[in-house]
Amino acid sequence: MVFLSLRQRVYKKSWSVRIEERYAQGKDVMLYLAPYCRGGPLDPKHLKRWSGSRGEISYFDHQKQFATTQWL
């Protein structure tokens, strides 16, 4: 039921898809994506504590507009 509810909400949305010219070379795609991939999924400077099995990270919550922490 959750899937059907989600699907109904998504399909009711008005979508605007921007179609661009394709890149001539894969190099251009890599140059675009590199800044997003460079740090990896977790930047070590955000790791605050490690308990042996779980870690606490700090991050900036853009919705609430302040820095906070979370256990993973």
JSON list of N, CA and C in Angstrom, two decimals:
[
{"chain": "A", "resi": 1, "resn": "MET", "atom": "N", "xyz": [0.81, -1.20, 0.00]},
{"chain": "A", "resi": 1, "resn": "MET", "atom": "CA", "xyz": [0.00, 0.00, 0.00]},
{"chain": "A", "resi": 1, "resn": "MET", "atom": "C", "xyz": [0.85, 1.26, 0.00]},
{"chain": "A", "resi": 2, "resn": "VAL", "atom": "N", "xyz": [1.99, 1.23, 0.68]},
{"chain": "A", "resi": 2, "resn": "VAL", "atom": "CA", "xyz": [2.85, 2.40, 0.73]},
{"chain": "A", "resi": 2, "resn": "VAL", "atom": "C", "xyz": [3.34, 2.75, -0.67]},
{"chain": "A", "resi": 3, "resn": "PHE", "atom": "N", "xyz": [3.71, 1.72, -1.42]},
{"chain": "A", "resi": 3, "resn": "PHE", "atom": "CA", "xyz": [4.19, 1.95, -2.78]},
{"chain": "A", "resi": 3, "resn": "PHE", "atom": "C", "xyz": [3.11, 2.61, -3.63]},
{"chain": "A", "resi": 4, "resn": "LEU", "atom": "N", "xyz": [1.89, 2.12, -3.55]},
{"chain": "A", "resi": 4, "resn": "LEU", "atom": "CA", "xyz": [0.81, 2.67, -4.36]},
{"chain": "A", "resi": 4, "resn": "LEU", "atom": "C", "xyz": [0.52, 4.12, -3.99]},
{"chain": "A", "resi": 5, "resn": "SER", "atom": "N", "xyz": [0.58, 4.44, -2.72]},
{"chain": "A", "resi": 5, "resn": "SER", "atom": "CA", "xyz": [0.37, 5.81, -2.27]},
{"chain": "A", "resi": 5, "resn": "SER", "atom": "C", "xyz": [1.47, 6.73, -2.80]},
{"chain": "A", "resi": 6, "resn": "LEU", "atom": "N", "xyz": [2.70, 6.26, -2.70]},
{"chain": "A", "resi": 6, "resn": "LEU", "atom": "CA", "xyz": [3.83, 7.05, -3.21]},
{"chain": "A", "resi": 6, "resn": "LEU", "atom": "C", "xyz": [3.72, 7.24, -4.71]},
{"chain": "A", "resi": 7, "resn": "ARG", "atom": "N", "xyz": [3.39, 6.18, -5.41]},
{"chain": "A", "resi": 7, "resn": "ARG", "atom": "CA", "xyz": [3.26, 6.26, -6.86]},
{"chain": "A", "resi": 7, "resn": "ARG", "atom": "C", "xyz": [2.19, 7.27, -7.27]},
{"chain": "A", "resi": 8, "resn": "GLN", "atom": "N", "xyz": [1.07, 7.28, -6.58]},
{"chain": "A", "resi": 8, "resn": "GLN", "atom": "CA", "xyz": [0.00, 8.22, -6.90]},
{"chain": "A", "resi": 8, "resn": "GLN", "atom": "C", "xyz": [0.46, 9.67, -6.70]},
{"chain": "A", "resi": 9, "resn": "ARG", "atom": "N", "xyz": [1.19, 9.92, -5.60]},
{"chain": "A", "resi": 9, "resn": "ARG", "atom": "CA", "xyz": [1.67, 11.28, -5.35]},
{"chain": "A", "resi": 9, "resn": "ARG", "atom": "C", "xyz": [2.67, 11.72, -6.40]},
{"chain": "A", "resi": 10, "resn": "VAL", "atom": "N", "xyz": [3.56, 10.82, -6.80]},
{"chain": "A", "resi": 10, "resn": "VAL", "atom": "CA", "xyz": [4.59, 11.16, -7.79]},
{"chain": "A", "resi": 10, "resn": "VAL", "atom": "C", "xyz": [3.96, 11.43, -9.15]},
{"chain": "A", "resi": 11, "resn": "TYR", "atom": "N", "xyz": [3.01, 10.60, -9.56]},
{"chain": "A", "resi": 11, "resn": "TYR", "atom": "CA", "xyz": [2.41, 10.77, -10.87]},
{"chain": "A", "resi": 11, "resn": "TYR", "atom": "C", "xyz": [1.48, 11.96, -10.95]},
{"chain": "A", "resi": 12, "resn": "LYS", "atom": "N", "xyz": [1.02, 12.48, -9.83]},
{"chain": "A", "resi": 12, "resn": "LYS", "atom": "CA", "xyz": [0.18, 13.68, -9.85]},
{"chain": "A", "resi": 12, "resn": "LYS", "atom": "C", "xyz": [1.01, 14.94, -9.99]},
{"chain": "A", "resi": 13, "resn": "LYS", "atom": "N", "xyz": [2.32, 14.84, -9.73]},
{"chain": "A", "resi": 13, "resn": "LYS", "atom": "CA", "xyz": [3.21, 15.98, -9.82]},
{"chain": "A", "resi": 13, "resn": "LYS", "atom": "C", "xyz": [3.42, 16.41, -11.26]},
{"chain": "A", "resi": 14, "resn": "SER", "atom": "N", "xyz": [3.60, 17.70, -11.44]},
{"chain": "A", "resi": 14, "resn": "SER", "atom": "CA", "xyz": [3.94, 18.22, -12.76]},
{"chain": "A", "resi": 14, "resn": "SER", "atom": "C", "xyz": [5.47, 18.20, -12.89]},
{"chain": "A", "resi": 15, "resn": "TRP", "atom": "N", "xyz": [5.99, 17.46, -13.85]},
{"chain": "A", "resi": 15, "resn": "TRP", "atom": "CA", "xyz": [7.43, 17.32, -14.01]},
{"chain": "A", "resi": 15, "resn": "TRP", "atom": "C", "xyz": [7.94, 18.18, -15.15]},
{"chain": "A", "resi": 16, "resn": "SER", "atom": "N", "xyz": [9.10, 18.76, -14.93]},
{"chain": "A", "resi": 16, "resn": "SER", "atom": "CA", "xyz": [9.77, 19.55, -15.96]},
{"chain": "A", "resi": 16, "resn": "SER", "atom": "C", "xyz": [11.14, 18.92, -16.18]},
{"chain": "A", "resi": 17, "resn": "VAL", "atom": "N", "xyz": [11.33, 18.33, -17.33]},
{"chain": "A", "resi": 17, "resn": "VAL", "atom": "CA", "xyz": [12.58, 17.64, -17.64]},
{"chain": "A", "resi": 17, "resn": "VAL", "atom": "C", "xyz": [13.38, 18.50, -18.60]},
{"chain": "A", "resi": 18, "resn": "ARG", "atom": "N", "xyz": [14.63, 18.76, -18.20]},
{"chain": "A", "resi": 18, "resn": "ARG", "atom": "CA", "xyz": [15.51, 19.57, -19.05]},
{"chain": "A", "resi": 18, "resn": "ARG", "atom": "C", "xyz": [16.41, 18.64, -19.85]},
{"chain": "A", "resi": 19, "resn": "ILE", "atom": "N", "xyz": [16.30, 18.69, -21.15]},
{"chain": "A", "resi": 19, "resn": "ILE", "atom": "CA", "xyz": [17.10, 17.83, -22.02]},
{"chain": "A", "resi": 19, "resn": "ILE", "atom": "C", "xyz": [18.23, 18.66, -22.60]},
{"chain": "A", "resi": 20, "resn": "GLU", "atom": "N", "xyz": [19.44, 18.19, -22.40]},
{"chain": "A", "resi": 20, "resn": "GLU", "atom": "CA", "xyz": [20.63, 18.89, -22.86]},
{"chain": "A", "resi": 20, "resn": "GLU", "atom": "C", "xyz": [21.28, 18.10, -24.00]},
{"chain": "A", "resi": 21, "resn": "GLU", "atom": "N", "xyz": [22.17, 18.77, -24.70]},
{"chain": "A", "resi": 21, "resn": "GLU", "atom": "CA", "xyz": [22.97, 18.09, -25.72]},
{"chain": "A", "resi": 21, "resn": "GLU", "atom": "C", "xyz": [23.87, 17.07, -25.02]},
{"chain": "A", "resi": 22, "resn": "ARG", "atom": "N", "xyz": [24.13, 15.97, -25.67]},
{"chain": "A", "resi": 22, "resn": "ARG", "atom": "CA", "xyz": [24.98, 14.97, -25.04]},
{"chain": "A", "resi": 22, "resn": "ARG", "atom": "C", "xyz": [26.43, 15.46, -25.03]},
{"chain": "A", "resi": 23, "resn": "TYR", "atom": "N", "xyz": [27.18, 14.96, -24.05]},
{"chain": "A", "resi": 23, "resn": "TYR", "atom": "CA", "xyz": [28.59, 15.31, -23.95]},
{"chain": "A", "resi": 23, "resn": "TYR", "atom": "C", "xyz": [29.36, 14.61, -25.07]},
{"chain": "A", "resi": 24, "resn": "ALA", "atom": "N", "xyz": [30.29, 15.33, -25.65]},
{"chain": "A", "resi": 24, "resn": "ALA", "atom": "CA", "xyz": [31.09, 14.76, -26.74]},
{"chain": "A", "resi": 24, "resn": "ALA", "atom": "C", "xyz": [32.04, 13.69, -26.22]},
{"chain": "A", "resi": 25, "resn": "GLN", "atom": "N", "xyz": [32.55, 13.89, -24.99]},
{"chain": "A", "resi": 25, "resn": "GLN", "atom": "CA", "xyz": [33.51, 12.93, -24.44]},
{"chain": "A", "resi": 25, "resn": "GLN", "atom": "C", "xyz": [33.13, 12.61, -23.00]},
{"chain": "A", "resi": 26, "resn": "GLY", "atom": "N", "xyz": [33.48, 11.42, -22.56]},
{"chain": "A", "resi": 26, "resn": "GLY", "atom": "CA", "xyz": [33.25, 11.03, -21.18]},
{"chain": "A", "resi": 26, "resn": "GLY", "atom": "C", "xyz": [34.06, 11.87, -20.20]},
{"chain": "A", "resi": 27, "resn": "LYS", "atom": "N", "xyz": [35.15, 12.47, -20.68]},
{"chain": "A", "resi": 27, "resn": "LYS", "atom": "CA", "xyz": [36.00, 13.31, -19.84]},
{"chain": "A", "resi": 27, "resn": "LYS", "atom": "C", "xyz": [35.19, 14.47, -19.25]},
{"chain": "A", "resi": 28, "resn": "ASP", "atom": "N", "xyz": [34.32, 15.07, -20.05]},
{"chain": "A", "resi": 28, "resn": "ASP", "atom": "CA", "xyz": [33.52, 16.19, -19.57]},
{"chain": "A", "resi": 28, "resn": "ASP", "atom": "C", "xyz": [32.58, 15.76, -18.44]},
{"chain": "A", "resi": 29, "resn": "VAL", "atom": "N", "xyz": [32.03, 14.57, -18.55]},
{"chain": "A", "resi": 29, "resn": "VAL", "atom": "CA", "xyz": [31.16, 14.05, -17.50]},
{"chain": "A", "resi": 29, "resn": "VAL", "atom": "C", "xyz": [31.96, 13.84, -16.23]},
{"chain": "A", "resi": 30, "resn": "MET", "atom": "N", "xyz": [33.15, 13.28, -16.34]},
{"chain": "A", "resi": 30, "resn": "MET", "atom": "CA", "xyz": [34.01, 13.06, -15.18]},
{"chain": "A", "resi": 30, "resn": "MET", "atom": "C", "xyz": [34.40, 14.38, -14.51]},
{"chain": "A", "resi": 31, "resn": "LEU", "atom": "N", "xyz": [34.70, 15.39, -15.30]},
{"chain": "A", "resi": 31, "resn": "LEU", "atom": "CA", "xyz": [35.04, 16.70, -14.73]},
{"chain": "A", "resi": 31, "resn": "LEU", "atom": "C", "xyz": [33.85, 17.30, -13.99]},
{"chain": "A", "resi": 32, "resn": "TYR", "atom": "N", "xyz": [32.66, 17.06, -14.47]},
{"chain": "A", "resi": 32, "resn": "TYR", "atom": "CA", "xyz": [31.46, 17.54, -13.80]},
{"chain": "A", "resi": 32, "resn": "TYR", "atom": "C", "xyz": [31.22, 16.80, -12.49]},
{"chain": "A", "resi": 33, "resn": "LEU", "atom": "N", "xyz": [31.39, 15.48, -12.49]},
{"chain": "A", "resi": 33, "resn": "LEU", "atom": "CA", "xyz": [31.09, 14.66, -11.32]},
{"chain": "A", "resi": 33, "resn": "LEU", "atom": "C", "xyz": [32.20, 14.63, -10.27]},
{"chain": "A", "resi": 34, "resn": "ALA", "atom": "N", "xyz": [33.43, 14.93, -10.65]},
{"chain": "A", "resi": 34, "resn": "ALA", "atom": "CA", "xyz": [34.58, 14.79, -9.75]},
{"chain": "A", "resi": 34, "resn": "ALA", "atom": "C", "xyz": [34.42, 15.53, -8.43]},
{"chain": "A", "resi": 35, "resn": "PRO", "atom": "N", "xyz": [33.97, 16.78, -8.40]},
{"chain": "A", "resi": 35, "resn": "PRO", "atom": "CA", "xyz": [33.85, 17.46, -7.10]},
{"chain": "A", "resi": 35, "resn": "PRO", "atom": "C", "xyz": [32.86, 16.78, -6.16]},
{"chain": "A", "resi": 36, "resn": "TYR", "atom": "N", "xyz": [31.85, 16.11, -6.70]},
{"chain": "A", "resi": 36, "resn": "TYR", "atom": "CA", "xyz": [30.87, 15.42, -5.87]},
{"chain": "A", "resi": 36, "resn": "TYR", "atom": "C", "xyz": [31.43, 14.12, -5.31]},
{"chain": "A", "resi": 37, "resn": "CYS", "atom": "N", "xyz": [32.36, 13.49, -6.01]},
{"chain": "A", "resi": 37, "resn": "CYS", "atom": "CA", "xyz": [32.89, 12.19, -5.61]},
{"chain": "A", "resi": 37, "resn": "CYS", "atom": "C", "xyz": [34.17, 12.29, -4.79]},
{"chain": "A", "resi": 38, "resn": "ARG", "atom": "N", "xyz": [34.86, 13.39, -4.85]},
{"chain": "A", "resi": 38, "resn": "ARG", "atom": "CA", "xyz": [36.18, 13.53, -4.26]},
{"chain": "A", "resi": 38, "resn": "ARG", "atom": "C", "xyz": [36.22, 13.19, -2.77]},
{"chain": "A", "resi": 39, "resn": "GLY", "atom": "N", "xyz": [35.27, 13.68, -2.00]},
{"chain": "A", "resi": 39, "resn": "GLY", "atom": "CA", "xyz": [35.30, 13.48, -0.56]},
{"chain": "A", "resi": 39, "resn": "GLY", "atom": "C", "xyz": [34.81, 12.12, -0.12]},
{"chain": "A", "resi": 40, "resn": "GLY", "atom": "N", "xyz": [34.20, 11.37, -0.97]},
{"chain": "A", "resi": 40, "resn": "GLY", "atom": "CA", "xyz": [33.64, 10.09, -0.56]},
{"chain": "A", "resi": 40, "resn": "GLY", "atom": "C", "xyz": [32.32, 10.30, 0.16]},
{"chain": "A", "resi": 41, "resn": "PRO", "atom": "N", "xyz": [31.70, 9.23, 0.61]},
{"chain": "A", "resi": 41, "resn": "PRO", "atom": "CA", "xyz": [30.38, 9.36, 1.23]},
{"chain": "A", "resi": 41, "resn": "PRO", "atom": "C", "xyz": [30.43, 10.04, 2.60]},
{"chain": "A", "resi": 42, "resn": "LEU", "atom": "N", "xyz": [31.57, 9.98, 3.29]},
{"chain": "A", "resi": 42, "resn": "LEU", "atom": "CA", "xyz": [31.68, 10.59, 4.61]},
{"chain": "A", "resi": 42, "resn": "LEU", "atom": "C", "xyz": [33.05, 11.24, 4.75]},
{"chain": "A", "resi": 43, "resn": "ASP", "atom": "N", "xyz": [33.07, 12.53, 5.00]},
{"chain": "A", "resi": 43, "resn": "ASP", "atom": "CA", "xyz": [34.31, 13.26, 5.19]},
{"chain": "A", "resi": 43, "resn": "ASP", "atom": "C", "xyz": [34.83, 12.97, 6.60]},
{"chain": "A", "resi": 44, "resn": "PRO", "atom": "N", "xyz": [36.07, 12.51, 6.74]},
{"chain": "A", "resi": 44, "resn": "PRO", "atom": "CA", "xyz": [36.60, 12.15, 8.06]},
{"chain": "A", "resi": 44, "resn": "PRO", "atom": "C", "xyz": [36.53, 13.29, 9.09]},
{"chain": "A", "resi": 45, "resn": "LYS", "atom": "N", "xyz": [36.57, 14.54, 8.65]},
{"chain": "A", "resi": 45, "resn": "LYS", "atom": "CA", "xyz": [36.53, 15.64, 9.61]},
{"chain": "A", "resi": 45, "resn": "LYS", "atom": "C", "xyz": [35.16, 15.77, 10.29]},
{"chain": "A", "resi": 46, "resn": "HIS", "atom": "N", "xyz": [34.13, 15.10, 9.73]},
{"chain": "A", "resi": 46, "resn": "HIS", "atom": "CA", "xyz": [32.80, 15.14, 10.33]},
{"chain": "A", "resi": 46, "resn": "HIS", "atom": "C", "xyz": [32.60, 14.06, 11.40]},
{"chain": "A", "resi": 47, "resn": "LEU", "atom": "N", "xyz": [33.51, 13.09, 11.47]},
{"chain": "A", "resi": 47, "resn": "LEU", "atom": "CA", "xyz": [33.42, 12.03, 12.47]},
{"chain": "A", "resi": 47, "resn": "LEU", "atom": "C", "xyz": [33.85, 12.59, 13.82]},
{"chain": "A", "resi": 48, "resn": "LYS", "atom": "N", "xyz": [32.96, 12.54, 14.80]},
{"chain": "A", "resi": 48, "resn": "LYS", "atom": "CA", "xyz": [33.22, 13.12, 16.12]},
{"chain": "A", "resi": 48, "resn": "LYS", "atom": "C", "xyz": [33.63, 12.06, 17.14]},
{"chain": "A", "resi": 49, "resn": "ARG", "atom": "N", "xyz": [32.91, 10.94, 17.18]},
{"chain": "A", "resi": 49, "resn": "ARG", "atom": "CA", "xyz": [33.19, 9.87, 18.15]},
{"chain": "A", "resi": 49, "resn": "ARG", "atom": "C", "xyz": [32.98, 8.52, 17.51]},
{"chain": "A", "resi": 50, "resn": "TRP", "atom": "N", "xyz": [33.69, 7.53, 18.03]},
{"chain": "A", "resi": 50, "resn": "TRP", "atom": "CA", "xyz": [33.54, 6.15, 17.57]},
{"chain": "A", "resi": 50, "resn": "TRP", "atom": "C", "xyz": [33.43, 5.26, 18.80]},
{"chain": "A", "resi": 51, "resn": "SER", "atom": "N", "xyz": [32.38, 4.46, 18.88]},
{"chain": "A", "resi": 51, "resn": "SER", "atom": "CA", "xyz": [32.15, 3.62, 20.05]},
{"chain": "A", "resi": 51, "resn": "SER", "atom": "C", "xyz": [32.63, 2.19, 19.85]},
{"chain": "A", "resi": 52, "resn": "GLY", "atom": "N", "xyz": [33.21, 1.90, 18.72]},
{"chain": "A", "resi": 52, "resn": "GLY", "atom": "CA", "xyz": [33.62, 0.54, 18.41]},
{"chain": "A", "resi": 52, "resn": "GLY", "atom": "C", "xyz": [32.70, -0.12, 17.41]},
{"chain": "A", "resi": 53, "resn": "SER", "atom": "N", "xyz": [31.42, 0.24, 17.45]},
{"chain": "A", "resi": 53, "resn": "SER", "atom": "CA", "xyz": [30.47, -0.31, 16.48]},
{"chain": "A", "resi": 53, "resn": "SER", "atom": "C", "xyz": [29.62, 0.78, 15.83]},
{"chain": "A", "resi": 54, "resn": "ARG", "atom": "N", "xyz": [29.59, 1.96, 16.43]},
{"chain": "A", "resi": 54, "resn": "ARG", "atom": "CA", "xyz": [28.80, 3.07, 15.89]},
{"chain": "A", "resi": 54, "resn": "ARG", "atom": "C", "xyz": [29.64, 4.34, 15.91]},
{"chain": "A", "resi": 55, "resn": "GLY", "atom": "N", "xyz": [29.30, 5.25, 15.02]},
{"chain": "A", "resi": 55, "resn": "GLY", "atom": "CA", "xyz": [30.01, 6.51, 14.96]},
{"chain": "A", "resi": 55, "resn": "GLY", "atom": "C", "xyz": [29.05, 7.69, 15.05]},
{"chain": "A", "resi": 56, "resn": "GLU", "atom": "N", "xyz": [29.52, 8.79, 15.63]},
{"chain": "A", "resi": 56, "resn": "GLU", "atom": "CA", "xyz": [28.73, 10.01, 15.68]},
{"chain": "A", "resi": 56, "resn": "GLU", "atom": "C", "xyz": [29.34, 11.00, 14.69]},
{"chain": "A", "resi": 57, "resn": "ILE", "atom": "N", "xyz": [28.51, 11.55, 13.83]},
{"chain": "A", "resi": 57, "resn": "ILE", "atom": "CA", "xyz": [28.98, 12.53, 12.85]},
{"chain": "A", "resi": 57, "resn": "ILE", "atom": "C", "xyz": [28.29, 13.86, 13.10]},
{"chain": "A", "resi": 58, "resn": "SER", "atom": "N", "xyz": [28.95, 14.94, 12.65]},
{"chain": "A", "resi": 58, "resn": "SER", "atom": "CA", "xyz": [28.33, 16.26, 12.70]},
{"chain": "A", "resi": 58, "resn": "SER", "atom": "C", "xyz": [28.01, 16.67, 11.27]},
{"chain": "A", "resi": 59, "resn": "TYR", "atom": "N", "xyz": [26.95, 17.43, 11.12]},
{"chain": "A", "resi": 59, "resn": "TYR", "atom": "CA", "xyz": [26.57, 17.92, 9.80]},
{"chain": "A", "resi": 59, "resn": "TYR", "atom": "C", "xyz": [25.71, 19.17, 9.96]},
{"chain": "A", "resi": 60, "resn": "PHE", "atom": "N", "xyz": [25.54, 19.91, 8.89]},
{"chain": "A", "resi": 60, "resn": "PHE", "atom": "CA", "xyz": [24.71, 21.11, 8.91]},
{"chain": "A", "resi": 60, "resn": "PHE", "atom": "C", "xyz": [23.33, 20.75, 8.37]},
{"chain": "A", "resi": 61, "resn": "ASP", "atom": "N", "xyz": [22.31, 20.95, 9.18]},
{"chain": "A", "resi": 61, "resn": "ASP", "atom": "CA", "xyz": [20.93, 20.68, 8.78]},
{"chain": "A", "resi": 61, "resn": "ASP", "atom": "C", "xyz": [20.40, 21.92, 8.04]},
{"chain": "A", "resi": 62, "resn": "HIS", "atom": "N", "xyz": [20.23, 21.82, 6.74]},
{"chain": "A", "resi": 62, "resn": "HIS", "atom": "CA", "xyz": [19.83, 22.97, 5.94]},
{"chain": "A", "resi": 62, "resn": "HIS", "atom": "C", "xyz": [18.37, 23.36, 6.15]},
{"chain": "A", "resi": 63, "resn": "GLN", "atom": "N", "xyz": [17.54, 22.43, 6.56]},
{"chain": "A", "resi": 63, "resn": "GLN", "atom": "CA", "xyz": [16.14, 22.77, 6.82]},
{"chain": "A", "resi": 63, "resn": "GLN", "atom": "C", "xyz": [16.00, 23.57, 8.11]},
{"chain": "A", "resi": 64, "resn": "LYS", "atom": "N", "xyz": [16.73, 23.15, 9.14]},
{"chain": "A", "resi": 64, "resn": "LYS", "atom": "CA", "xyz": [16.64, 23.83, 10.44]},
{"chain": "A", "resi": 64, "resn": "LYS", "atom": "C", "xyz": [17.66, 24.95, 10.59]},
{"chain": "A", "resi": 65, "resn": "GLN", "atom": "N", "xyz": [18.63, 25.01, 9.67]},
{"chain": "A", "resi": 65, "resn": "GLN", "atom": "CA", "xyz": [19.66, 26.04, 9.64]},
{"chain": "A", "resi": 65, "resn": "GLN", "atom": "C", "xyz": [20.57, 26.06, 10.86]},
{"chain": "A", "resi": 66, "resn": "PHE", "atom": "N", "xyz": [21.01, 24.87, 11.31]},
{"chain": "A", "resi": 66, "resn": "PHE", "atom": "CA", "xyz": [22.03, 24.81, 12.36]},
{"chain": "A", "resi": 66, "resn": "PHE", "atom": "C", "xyz": [22.76, 23.48, 12.29]},
{"chain": "A", "resi": 67, "resn": "ALA", "atom": "N", "xyz": [23.96, 23.48, 12.91]},
{"chain": "A", "resi": 67, "resn": "ALA", "atom": "CA", "xyz": [24.79, 22.28, 12.94]},
{"chain": "A", "resi": 67, "resn": "ALA", "atom": "C", "xyz": [24.25, 21.32, 13.99]},
{"chain": "A", "resi": 68, "resn": "THR", "atom": "N", "xyz": [24.30, 20.04, 13.70]},
{"chain": "A", "resi": 68, "resn": "THR", "atom": "CA", "xyz": [23.80, 19.02, 14.62]},
{"chain": "A", "resi": 68, "resn": "THR", "atom": "C", "xyz": [24.64, 17.76, 14.48]},
{"chain": "A", "resi": 69, "resn": "THR", "atom": "N", "xyz": [24.38, 16.76, 15.31]},
{"chain": "A", "resi": 69, "resn": "THR", "atom": "CA", "xyz": [25.11, 15.48, 15.23]},
{"chain": "A", "resi": 69, "resn": "THR", "atom": "C", "xyz": [24.11, 14.34, 15.09]},
{"chain": "A", "resi": 70, "resn": "GLN", "atom": "N", "xyz": [24.62, 13.20, 14.65]},
{"chain": "A", "resi": 70, "resn": "GLN", "atom": "CA", "xyz": [23.78, 12.02, 14.47]},
{"chain": "A", "resi": 70, "resn": "GLN", "atom": "C", "xyz": [24.64, 10.77, 14.66]},
{"chain": "A", "resi": 71, "resn": "TRP", "atom": "N", "xyz": [24.09, 9.76, 15.35]},
{"chain": "A", "resi": 71, "resn": "TRP", "atom": "CA", "xyz": [24.77, 8.48, 15.50]},
{"chain": "A", "resi": 71, "resn": "TRP", "atom": "C", "xyz": [24.41, 7.58, 14.32]},
{"chain": "A", "resi": 72, "resn": "LEU", "atom": "N", "xyz": [25.40, 6.93, 13.75]},
{"chain": "A", "resi": 72, "resn": "LEU", "atom": "CA", "xyz": [25.19, 6.00, 12.63]},
{"chain": "A", "resi": 72, "resn": "LEU", "atom": "C", "xyz": [25.42, 4.59, 13.08]}
]
